[in-house]
Tab-separated table of C-alpha atoms and ligand atoms in Angstrom:
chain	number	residue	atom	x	y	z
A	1	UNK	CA	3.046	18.081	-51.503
A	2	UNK	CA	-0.084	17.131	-49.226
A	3	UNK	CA	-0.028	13.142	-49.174
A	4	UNK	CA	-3.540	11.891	-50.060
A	5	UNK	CA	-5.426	9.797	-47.910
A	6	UNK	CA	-6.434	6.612	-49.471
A	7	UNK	CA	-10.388	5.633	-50.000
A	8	UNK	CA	-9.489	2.169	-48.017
A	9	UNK	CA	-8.480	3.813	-45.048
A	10	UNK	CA	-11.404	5.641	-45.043
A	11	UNK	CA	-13.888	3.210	-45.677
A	12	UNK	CA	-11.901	1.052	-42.723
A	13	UNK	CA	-13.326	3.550	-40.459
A	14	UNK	CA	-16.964	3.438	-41.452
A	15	UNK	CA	-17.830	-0.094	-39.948
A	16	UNK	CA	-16.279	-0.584	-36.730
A	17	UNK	CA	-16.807	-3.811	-34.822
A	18	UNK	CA	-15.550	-4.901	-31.655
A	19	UNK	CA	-13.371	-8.414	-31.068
A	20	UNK	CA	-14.860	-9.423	-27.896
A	21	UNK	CA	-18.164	-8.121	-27.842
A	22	UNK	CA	-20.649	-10.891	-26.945
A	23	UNK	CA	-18.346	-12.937	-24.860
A	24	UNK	CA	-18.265	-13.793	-20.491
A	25	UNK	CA	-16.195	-10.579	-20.109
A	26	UNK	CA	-13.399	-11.067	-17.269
A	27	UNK	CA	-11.175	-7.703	-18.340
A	28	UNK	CA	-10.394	-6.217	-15.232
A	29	UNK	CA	-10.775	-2.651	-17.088
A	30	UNK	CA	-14.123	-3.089	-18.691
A	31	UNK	CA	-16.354	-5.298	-16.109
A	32	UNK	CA	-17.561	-2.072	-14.311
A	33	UNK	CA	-17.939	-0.053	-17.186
A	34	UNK	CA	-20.838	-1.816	-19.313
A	35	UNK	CA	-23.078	0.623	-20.356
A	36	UNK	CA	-27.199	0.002	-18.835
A	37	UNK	CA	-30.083	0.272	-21.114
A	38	UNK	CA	-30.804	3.815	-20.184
A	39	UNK	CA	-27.138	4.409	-20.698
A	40	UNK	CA	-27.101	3.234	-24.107
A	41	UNK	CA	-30.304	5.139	-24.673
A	42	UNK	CA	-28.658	8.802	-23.291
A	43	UNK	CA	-25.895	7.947	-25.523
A	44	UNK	CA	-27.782	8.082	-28.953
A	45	UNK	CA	-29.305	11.119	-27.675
A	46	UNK	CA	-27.413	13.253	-26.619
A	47	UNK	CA	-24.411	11.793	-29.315
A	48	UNK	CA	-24.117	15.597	-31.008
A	49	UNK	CA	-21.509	17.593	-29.677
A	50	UNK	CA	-21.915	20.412	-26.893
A	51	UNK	CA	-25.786	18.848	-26.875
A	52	UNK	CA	-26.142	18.869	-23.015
A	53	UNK	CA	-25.451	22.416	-23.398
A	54	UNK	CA	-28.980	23.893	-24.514
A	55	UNK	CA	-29.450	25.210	-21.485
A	56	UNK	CA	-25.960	26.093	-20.024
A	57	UNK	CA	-25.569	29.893	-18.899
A	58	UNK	CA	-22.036	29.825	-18.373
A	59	UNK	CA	-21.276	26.920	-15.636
A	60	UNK	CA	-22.316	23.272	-16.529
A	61	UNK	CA	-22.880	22.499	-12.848
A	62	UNK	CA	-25.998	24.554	-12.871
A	63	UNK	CA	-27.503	22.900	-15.697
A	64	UNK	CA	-31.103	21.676	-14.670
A	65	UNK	CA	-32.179	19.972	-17.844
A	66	UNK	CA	-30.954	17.473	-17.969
A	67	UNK	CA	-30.430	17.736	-14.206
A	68	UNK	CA	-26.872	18.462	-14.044
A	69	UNK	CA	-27.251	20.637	-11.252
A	70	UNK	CA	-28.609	18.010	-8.857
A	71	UNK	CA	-26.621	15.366	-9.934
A	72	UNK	CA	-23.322	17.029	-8.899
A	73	UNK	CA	-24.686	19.390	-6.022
A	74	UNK	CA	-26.297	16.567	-4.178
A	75	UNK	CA	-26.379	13.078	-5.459
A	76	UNK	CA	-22.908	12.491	-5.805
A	77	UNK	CA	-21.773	14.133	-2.560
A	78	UNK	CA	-24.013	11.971	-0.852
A	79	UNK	CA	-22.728	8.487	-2.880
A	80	UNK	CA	-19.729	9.500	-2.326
A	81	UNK	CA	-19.364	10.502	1.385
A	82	UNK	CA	-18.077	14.296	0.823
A	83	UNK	CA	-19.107	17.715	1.010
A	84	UNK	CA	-18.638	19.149	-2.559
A	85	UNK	CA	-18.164	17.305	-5.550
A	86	UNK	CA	-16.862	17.921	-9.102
A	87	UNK	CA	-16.470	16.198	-12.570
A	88	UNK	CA	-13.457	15.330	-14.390
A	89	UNK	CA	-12.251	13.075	-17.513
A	90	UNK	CA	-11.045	10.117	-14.875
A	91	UNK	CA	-9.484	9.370	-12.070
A	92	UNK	CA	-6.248	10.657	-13.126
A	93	UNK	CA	-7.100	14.056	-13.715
A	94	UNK	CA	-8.872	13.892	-10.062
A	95	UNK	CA	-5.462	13.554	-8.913
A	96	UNK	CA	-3.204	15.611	-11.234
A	97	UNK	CA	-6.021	18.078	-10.109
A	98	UNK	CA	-5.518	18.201	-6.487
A	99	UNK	CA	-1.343	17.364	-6.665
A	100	UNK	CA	-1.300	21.210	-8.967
A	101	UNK	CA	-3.516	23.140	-6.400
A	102	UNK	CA	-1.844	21.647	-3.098
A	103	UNK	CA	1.578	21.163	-4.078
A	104	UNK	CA	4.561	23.333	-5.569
A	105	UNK	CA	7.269	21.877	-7.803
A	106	UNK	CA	9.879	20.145	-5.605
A	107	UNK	CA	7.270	19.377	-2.978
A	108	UNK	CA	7.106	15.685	-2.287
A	109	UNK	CA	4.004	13.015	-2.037
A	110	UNK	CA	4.205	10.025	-0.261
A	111	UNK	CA	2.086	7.099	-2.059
A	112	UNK	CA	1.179	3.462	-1.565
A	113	UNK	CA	3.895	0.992	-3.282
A	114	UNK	CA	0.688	-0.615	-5.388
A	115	UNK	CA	0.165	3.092	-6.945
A	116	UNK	CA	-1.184	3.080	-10.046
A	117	UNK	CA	1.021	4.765	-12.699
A	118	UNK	CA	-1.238	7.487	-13.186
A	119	UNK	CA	-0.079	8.762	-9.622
A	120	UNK	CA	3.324	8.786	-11.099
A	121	UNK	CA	2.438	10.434	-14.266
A	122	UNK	CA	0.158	13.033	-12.877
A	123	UNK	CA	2.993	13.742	-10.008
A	124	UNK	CA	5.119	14.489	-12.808
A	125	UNK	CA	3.053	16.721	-14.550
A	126	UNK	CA	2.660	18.527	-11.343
A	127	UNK	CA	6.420	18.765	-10.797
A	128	UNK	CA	6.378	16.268	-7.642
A	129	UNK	CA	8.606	13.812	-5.484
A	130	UNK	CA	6.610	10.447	-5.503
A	131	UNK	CA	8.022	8.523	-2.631
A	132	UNK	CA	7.002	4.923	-2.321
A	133	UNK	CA	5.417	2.889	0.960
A	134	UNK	CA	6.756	-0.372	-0.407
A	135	UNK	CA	4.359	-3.311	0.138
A	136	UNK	CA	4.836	-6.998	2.011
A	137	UNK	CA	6.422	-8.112	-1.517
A	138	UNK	CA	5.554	-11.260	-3.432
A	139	UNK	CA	2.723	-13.175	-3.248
A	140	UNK	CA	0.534	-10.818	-0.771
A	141	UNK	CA	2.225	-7.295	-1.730
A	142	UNK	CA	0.111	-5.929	1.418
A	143	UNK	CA	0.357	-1.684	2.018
A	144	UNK	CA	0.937	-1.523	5.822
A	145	UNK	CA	-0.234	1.901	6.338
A	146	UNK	CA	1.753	2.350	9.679
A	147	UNK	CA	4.451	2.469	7.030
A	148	UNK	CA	3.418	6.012	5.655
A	149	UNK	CA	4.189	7.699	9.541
A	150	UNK	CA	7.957	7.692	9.018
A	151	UNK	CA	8.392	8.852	5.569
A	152	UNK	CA	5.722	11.184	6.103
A	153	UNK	CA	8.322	12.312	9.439
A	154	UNK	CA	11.054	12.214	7.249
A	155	UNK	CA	10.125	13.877	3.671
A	156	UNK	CA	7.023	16.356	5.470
A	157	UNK	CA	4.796	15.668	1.992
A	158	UNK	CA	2.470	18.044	0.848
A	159	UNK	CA	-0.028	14.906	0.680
A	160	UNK	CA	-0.727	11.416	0.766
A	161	UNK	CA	-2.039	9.157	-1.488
A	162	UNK	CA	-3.723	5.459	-1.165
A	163	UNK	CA	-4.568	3.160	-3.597
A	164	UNK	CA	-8.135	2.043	-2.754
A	165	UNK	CA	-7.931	-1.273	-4.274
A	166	UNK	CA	-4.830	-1.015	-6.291
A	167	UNK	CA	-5.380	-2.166	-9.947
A	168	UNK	CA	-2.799	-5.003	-10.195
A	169	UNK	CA	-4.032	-7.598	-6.709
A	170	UNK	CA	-7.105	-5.561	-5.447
A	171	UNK	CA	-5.682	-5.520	-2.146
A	172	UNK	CA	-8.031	-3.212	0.267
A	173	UNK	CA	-5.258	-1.667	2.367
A	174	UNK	CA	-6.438	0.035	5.821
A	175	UNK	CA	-7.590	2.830	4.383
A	176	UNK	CA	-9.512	4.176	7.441
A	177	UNK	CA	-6.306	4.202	10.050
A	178	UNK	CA	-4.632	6.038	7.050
A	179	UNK	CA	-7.152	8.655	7.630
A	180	UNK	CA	-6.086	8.376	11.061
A	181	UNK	CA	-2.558	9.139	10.589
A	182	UNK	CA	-3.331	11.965	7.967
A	183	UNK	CA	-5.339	13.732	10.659
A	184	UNK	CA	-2.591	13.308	13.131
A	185	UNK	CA	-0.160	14.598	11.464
A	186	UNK	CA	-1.699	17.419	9.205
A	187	UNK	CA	-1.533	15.883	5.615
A	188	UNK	CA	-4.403	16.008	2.732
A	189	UNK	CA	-5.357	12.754	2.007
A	190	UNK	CA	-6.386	11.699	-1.087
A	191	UNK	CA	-7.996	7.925	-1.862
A	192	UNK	CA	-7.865	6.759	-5.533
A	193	UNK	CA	-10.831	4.525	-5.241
A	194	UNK	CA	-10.836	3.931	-9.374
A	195	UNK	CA	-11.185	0.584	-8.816
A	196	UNK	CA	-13.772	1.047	-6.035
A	197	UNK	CA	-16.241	3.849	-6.043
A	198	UNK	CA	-19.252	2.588	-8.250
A	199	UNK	CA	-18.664	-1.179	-7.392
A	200	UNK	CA	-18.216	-1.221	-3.936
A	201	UNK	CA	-19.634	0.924	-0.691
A	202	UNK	CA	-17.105	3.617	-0.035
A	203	UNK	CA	-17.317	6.647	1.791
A	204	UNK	CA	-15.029	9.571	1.916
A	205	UNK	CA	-15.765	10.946	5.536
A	206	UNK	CA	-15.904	7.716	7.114
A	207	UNK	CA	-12.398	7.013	5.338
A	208	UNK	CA	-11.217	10.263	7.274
A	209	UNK	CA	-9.854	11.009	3.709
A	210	UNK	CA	-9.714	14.902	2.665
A	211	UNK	CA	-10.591	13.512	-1.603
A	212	UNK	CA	-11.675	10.653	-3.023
A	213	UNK	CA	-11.415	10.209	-6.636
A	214	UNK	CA	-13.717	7.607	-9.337
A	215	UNK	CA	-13.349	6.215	-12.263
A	216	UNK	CA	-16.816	6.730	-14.632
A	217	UNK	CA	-15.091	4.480	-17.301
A	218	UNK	CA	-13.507	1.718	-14.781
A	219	UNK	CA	-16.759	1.910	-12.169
A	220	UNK	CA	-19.132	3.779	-12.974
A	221	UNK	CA	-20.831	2.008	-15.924
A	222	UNK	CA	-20.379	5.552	-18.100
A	223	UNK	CA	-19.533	5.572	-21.652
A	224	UNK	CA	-16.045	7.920	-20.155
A	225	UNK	CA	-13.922	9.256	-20.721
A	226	UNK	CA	-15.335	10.375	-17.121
A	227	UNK	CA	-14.232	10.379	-13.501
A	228	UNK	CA	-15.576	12.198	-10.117
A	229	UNK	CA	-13.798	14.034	-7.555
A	230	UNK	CA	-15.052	14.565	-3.672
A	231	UNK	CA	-13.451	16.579	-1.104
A	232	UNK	CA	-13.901	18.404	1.830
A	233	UNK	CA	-15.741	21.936	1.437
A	234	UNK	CA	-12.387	23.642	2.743
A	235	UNK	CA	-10.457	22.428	-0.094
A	236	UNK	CA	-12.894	23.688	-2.577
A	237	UNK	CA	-11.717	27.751	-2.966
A	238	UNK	CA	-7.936	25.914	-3.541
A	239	UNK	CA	-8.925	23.517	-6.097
A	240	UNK	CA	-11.668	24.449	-7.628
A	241	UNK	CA	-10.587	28.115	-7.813
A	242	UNK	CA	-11.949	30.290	-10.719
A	243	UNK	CA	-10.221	32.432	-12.922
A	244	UNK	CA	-9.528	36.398	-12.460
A	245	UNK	CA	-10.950	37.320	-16.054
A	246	UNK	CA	-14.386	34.366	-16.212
A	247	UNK	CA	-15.220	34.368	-12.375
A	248	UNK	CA	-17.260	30.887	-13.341
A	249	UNK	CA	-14.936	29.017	-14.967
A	250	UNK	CA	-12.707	27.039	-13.035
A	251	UNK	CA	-8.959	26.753	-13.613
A	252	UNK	CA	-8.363	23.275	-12.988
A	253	UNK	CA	-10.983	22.390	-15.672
A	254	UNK	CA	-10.304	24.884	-17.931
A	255	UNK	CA	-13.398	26.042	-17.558
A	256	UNK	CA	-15.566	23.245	-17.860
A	257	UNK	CA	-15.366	19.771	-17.088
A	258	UNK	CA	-16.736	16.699	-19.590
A	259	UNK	CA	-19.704	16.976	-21.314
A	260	UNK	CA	-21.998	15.619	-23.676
A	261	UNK	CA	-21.907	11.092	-24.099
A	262	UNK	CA	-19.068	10.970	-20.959
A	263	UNK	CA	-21.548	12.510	-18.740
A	264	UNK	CA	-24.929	11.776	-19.784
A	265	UNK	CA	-23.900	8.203	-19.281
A	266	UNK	CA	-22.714	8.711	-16.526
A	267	UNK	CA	-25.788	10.460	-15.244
A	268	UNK	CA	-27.853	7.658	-16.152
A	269	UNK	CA	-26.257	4.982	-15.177
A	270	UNK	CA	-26.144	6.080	-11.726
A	271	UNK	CA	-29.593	4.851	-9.855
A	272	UNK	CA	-28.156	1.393	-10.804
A	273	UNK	CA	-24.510	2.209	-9.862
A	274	UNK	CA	-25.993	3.163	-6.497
A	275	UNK	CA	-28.480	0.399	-6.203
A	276	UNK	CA	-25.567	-2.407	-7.289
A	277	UNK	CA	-22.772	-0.989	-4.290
A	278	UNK	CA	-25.386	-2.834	-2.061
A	279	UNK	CA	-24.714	-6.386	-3.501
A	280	UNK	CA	-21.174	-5.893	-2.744
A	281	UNK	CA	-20.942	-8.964	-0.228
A	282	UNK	CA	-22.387	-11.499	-2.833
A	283	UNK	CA	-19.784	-9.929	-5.747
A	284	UNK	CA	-16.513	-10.670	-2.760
A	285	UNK	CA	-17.882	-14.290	-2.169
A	286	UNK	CA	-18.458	-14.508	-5.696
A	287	UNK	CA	-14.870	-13.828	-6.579
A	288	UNK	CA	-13.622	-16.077	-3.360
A	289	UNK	CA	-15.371	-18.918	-4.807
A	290	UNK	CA	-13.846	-18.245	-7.615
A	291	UNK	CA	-10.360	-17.890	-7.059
A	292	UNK	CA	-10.644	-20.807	-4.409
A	293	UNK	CA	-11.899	-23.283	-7.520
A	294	UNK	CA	-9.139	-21.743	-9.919
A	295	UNK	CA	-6.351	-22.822	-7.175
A	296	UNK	CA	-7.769	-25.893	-7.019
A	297	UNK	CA	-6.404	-26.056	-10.839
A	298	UNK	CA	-3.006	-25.494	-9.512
A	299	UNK	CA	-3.167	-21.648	-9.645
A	300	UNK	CA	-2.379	-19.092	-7.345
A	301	UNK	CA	-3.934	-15.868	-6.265
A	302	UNK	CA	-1.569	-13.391	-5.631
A	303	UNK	CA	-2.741	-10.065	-3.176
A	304	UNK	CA	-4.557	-10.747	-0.321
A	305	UNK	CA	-6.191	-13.677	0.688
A	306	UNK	CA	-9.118	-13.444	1.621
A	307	UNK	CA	-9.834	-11.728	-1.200
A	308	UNK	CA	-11.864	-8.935	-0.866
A	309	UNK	CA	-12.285	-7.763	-4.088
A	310	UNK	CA	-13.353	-8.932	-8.006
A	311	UNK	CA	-10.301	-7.683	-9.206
A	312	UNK	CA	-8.171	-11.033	-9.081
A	313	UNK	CA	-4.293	-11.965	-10.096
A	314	UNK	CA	-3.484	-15.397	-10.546
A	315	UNK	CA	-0.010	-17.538	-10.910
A	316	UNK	CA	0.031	-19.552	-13.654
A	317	UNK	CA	3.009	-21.509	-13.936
A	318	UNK	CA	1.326	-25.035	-15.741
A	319	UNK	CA	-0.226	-22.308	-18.461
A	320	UNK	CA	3.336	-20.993	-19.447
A	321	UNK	CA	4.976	-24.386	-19.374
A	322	UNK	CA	2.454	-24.945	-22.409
A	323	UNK	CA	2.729	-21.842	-23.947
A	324	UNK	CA	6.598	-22.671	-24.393
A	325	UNK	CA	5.736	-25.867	-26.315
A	326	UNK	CA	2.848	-25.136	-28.885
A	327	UNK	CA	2.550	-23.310	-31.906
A	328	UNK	CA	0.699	-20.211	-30.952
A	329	UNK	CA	3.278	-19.610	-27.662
A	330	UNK	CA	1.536	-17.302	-25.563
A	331	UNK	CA	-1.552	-16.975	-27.698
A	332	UNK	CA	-3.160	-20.435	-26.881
A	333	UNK	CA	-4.900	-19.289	-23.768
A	334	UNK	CA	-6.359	-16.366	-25.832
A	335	UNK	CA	-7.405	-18.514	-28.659
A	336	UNK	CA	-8.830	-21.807	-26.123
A	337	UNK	CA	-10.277	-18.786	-23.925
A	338	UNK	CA	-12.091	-16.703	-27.351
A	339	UNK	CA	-13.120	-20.242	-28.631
A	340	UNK	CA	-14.967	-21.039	-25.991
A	341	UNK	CA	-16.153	-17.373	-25.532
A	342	UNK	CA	-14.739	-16.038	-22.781
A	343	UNK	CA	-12.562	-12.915	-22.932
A	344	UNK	CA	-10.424	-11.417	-20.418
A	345	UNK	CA	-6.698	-12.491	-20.137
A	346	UNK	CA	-4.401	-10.346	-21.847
A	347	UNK	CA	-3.930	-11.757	-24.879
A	348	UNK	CA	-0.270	-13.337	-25.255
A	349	UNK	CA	0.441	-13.119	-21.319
A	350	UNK	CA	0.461	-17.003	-19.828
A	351	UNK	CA	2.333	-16.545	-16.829
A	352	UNK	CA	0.100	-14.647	-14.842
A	353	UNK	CA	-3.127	-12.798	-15.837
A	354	UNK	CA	-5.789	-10.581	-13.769
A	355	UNK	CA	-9.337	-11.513	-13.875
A	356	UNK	CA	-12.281	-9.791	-12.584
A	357	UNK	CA	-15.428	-11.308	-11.699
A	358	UNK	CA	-17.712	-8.347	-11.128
A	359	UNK	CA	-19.617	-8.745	-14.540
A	360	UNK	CA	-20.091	-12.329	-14.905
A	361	UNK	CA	-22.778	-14.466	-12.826
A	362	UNK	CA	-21.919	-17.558	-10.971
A	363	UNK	CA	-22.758	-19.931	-13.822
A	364	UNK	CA	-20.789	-18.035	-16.440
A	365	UNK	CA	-17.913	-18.363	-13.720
A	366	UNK	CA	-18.845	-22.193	-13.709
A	367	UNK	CA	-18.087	-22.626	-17.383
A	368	UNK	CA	-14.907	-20.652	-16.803
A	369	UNK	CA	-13.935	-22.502	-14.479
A	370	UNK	CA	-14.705	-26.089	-16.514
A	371	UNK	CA	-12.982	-24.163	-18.998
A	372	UNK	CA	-9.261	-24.183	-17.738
A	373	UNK	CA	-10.057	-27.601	-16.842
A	374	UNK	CA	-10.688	-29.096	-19.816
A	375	UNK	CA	-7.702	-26.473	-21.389
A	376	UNK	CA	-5.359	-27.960	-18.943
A	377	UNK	CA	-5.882	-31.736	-19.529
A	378	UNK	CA	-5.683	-31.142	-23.548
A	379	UNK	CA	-2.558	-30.088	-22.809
A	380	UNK	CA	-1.155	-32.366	-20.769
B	401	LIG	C1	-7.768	2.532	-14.034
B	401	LIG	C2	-7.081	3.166	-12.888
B	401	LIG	C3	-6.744	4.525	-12.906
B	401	LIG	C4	-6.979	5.399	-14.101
B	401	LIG	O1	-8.327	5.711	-14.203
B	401	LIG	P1	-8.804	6.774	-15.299
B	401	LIG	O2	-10.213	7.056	-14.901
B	401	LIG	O3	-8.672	6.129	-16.639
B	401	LIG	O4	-7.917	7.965	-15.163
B	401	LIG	C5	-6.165	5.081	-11.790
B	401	LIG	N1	-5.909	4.341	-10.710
B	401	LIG	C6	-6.205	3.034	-10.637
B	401	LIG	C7	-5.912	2.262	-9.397
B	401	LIG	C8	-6.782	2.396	-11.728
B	401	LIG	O5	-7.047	1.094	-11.668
């Protein structure tokens, strides 16, 4: 017998609110991602299903209302730095994308040690070898890209991969002399720039990178689930190949790519995506400030410093020697943290705990910063 499904589940489900909605946001994950006010707009209307398709004859790419068409044919080839350009559902299917179409089960990819375990995943999926450049190790874990040359001599990989900041220190490896290497010795190159394209300037060709995949949902200020892909143009026949029967529809997409909220949010949050890449040196002194006053406390930033990016890890020895000694454990920092209105360490985690400063202005940061201070000496 069918079970039934109770009226108080289903009422649960008709007013959803979010925790953490009007606080200083530091969560790594969601400080690129808020919506603008023309995204929030796009989203009401075009909320129906399949509504971006009114005028769709068969490929989504040449939809010119709303302009579809231009969006991916020219503006995002030129933001990005590449020749042709496509839409996916995030970075990771960027990259499953391009490990099916260049590589055969049992081929190997070499990738950065910092890799992000969507690499892993998607390598997987694809049937791969994921061999690891291991980094400098505790506290800097630095990628050395030099390191790639001998396992890429020793394994001959079907490509490389680079994380372009890596999600757990934002380190900025040297992604350029990669590009180097990968034209020396023959190898597609991809950069997962999830973390970067959309906040910072980054550019494919100047990489000497063959893709380049985005996050719309990390970066891009889109609604997501939504993600971009650039490459070279002679990449394009292999991956974006079309199938025998629908010669429109490409295989890799299964025949179309994301549609409707994903991508009209996407769409227009872009002008201010591409005007806020240019503020990228006031968002890395921003988040040196930052992490400079925060070790001051007695904490340290692990990854590289300089830092070079918002994305942040800190050290936090004097938190967990608390945590082990009050009621809530782990929880205090999240509860001191919410009280005060902040939201961004995970909650439970004392030890260490990634912050990212990209959303929150210098005197938000301030009160942060006063914050752990006055946390601190209650405790002590
Ligand atoms: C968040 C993240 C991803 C996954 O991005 P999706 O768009 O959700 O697939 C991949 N790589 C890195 C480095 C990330 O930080």
């Amino acid at each position: 017998m069918a079970k039934q499904i109770g009226d108080k589940s289903l009422q649960k489900l008709t007013n959803l609110h979010r925790p953490h909605k009007e606080l200083i946001n530091l969560m790594p994950l969601q400080t690129g991602s808020m919506l603008t006010e023309d995204a929030k707009k796009a989203l009401v209307e075009f909320g129906d299903g399949y509504s971006i398709c009114d005028f769709c004859q068969g490929s989504l790419w040449n939809i010119t209302n709303p302009p579809i068409r231009e969006f991916v044919q020219d503006l995002l080839p030129k933001f990005l730095g590449c020749e042709v350009a496509a839409l996916t559902y995030g970075a990771r299917d960027g990259i499953f994308m391009v490990m099916h179409s260049l590589a055969e089960p049992g081929d190997s990819v070499i990738v950065d040690g910092n890799r992000h375990y969507t690499t892993v995943v998607s390598a997987e999926r694809a049937g791969l070898d994921v061999i690891d450049v291991a980094s400098s190790g505790y506290p800097e874990f630095r990628i050395e890209v030099n390191d790639f040359i001998p396992l890429i001599k020793k394994h001959n990989p079907k490509l490389i991969l680079l994380t372009y900041p890596d999600g757990n220190y934002g380190n900025l490896p040297d992604a350029k002399r990669l590009g180097e290497i990968a034209q020396e010795y023959d190898i597609p190159y991809i950069v997962n720039g999830a973390y970067a394209v959309g906040r910072m300037p980054v550019n494919m060709e100047d990489l000497g990178a063959d893709f380049i995949v985005g996050s719309g949902h990390k970066s891009m200020a889109s609604a997501g689930p939504s993600g971009v892909l650039g490459m070279r143009r002679r990449w394009e026949s292999k991956v974006l190949r079309k199938s025998q029967t629908y010669d429109n529809k490409e295989i890799e997409l299964l025949g179309c790519s994301l549609r409707g909220v994903p991508l009209v949010t996407l769409m227009a949050s872009f002008p201010s995506v591409a005007e806020r890449i240019q503020h990228w040196d006031e968002q890395v002194s921003k988040a040196q400030w930052f992490s400079g006053e925060l070790e001051k406390l007695g904490f340290r930033q692990l990854g590289e410093i300089p830092h070079r990016h918002d994305l942040l890890h800190f050290e936090t020895p004097m938190l967990y020697d608390i945590s082990k000694h009050v009621r809530e454990r782990g929880y205090f920092l999240y509860k001191e943290l919410k009280e005060r209105g902040i939201w961004g360490p995970q909650p439970g985690l004392t030890k260490t705990f990634k912050a990212s400063t990209f959303a929150a202005n210098e005197e938000q940061l301030k009160f942060v910063i006063d914050s752990f201070k006055a946390i601190l000496s209650k405790y002590s």
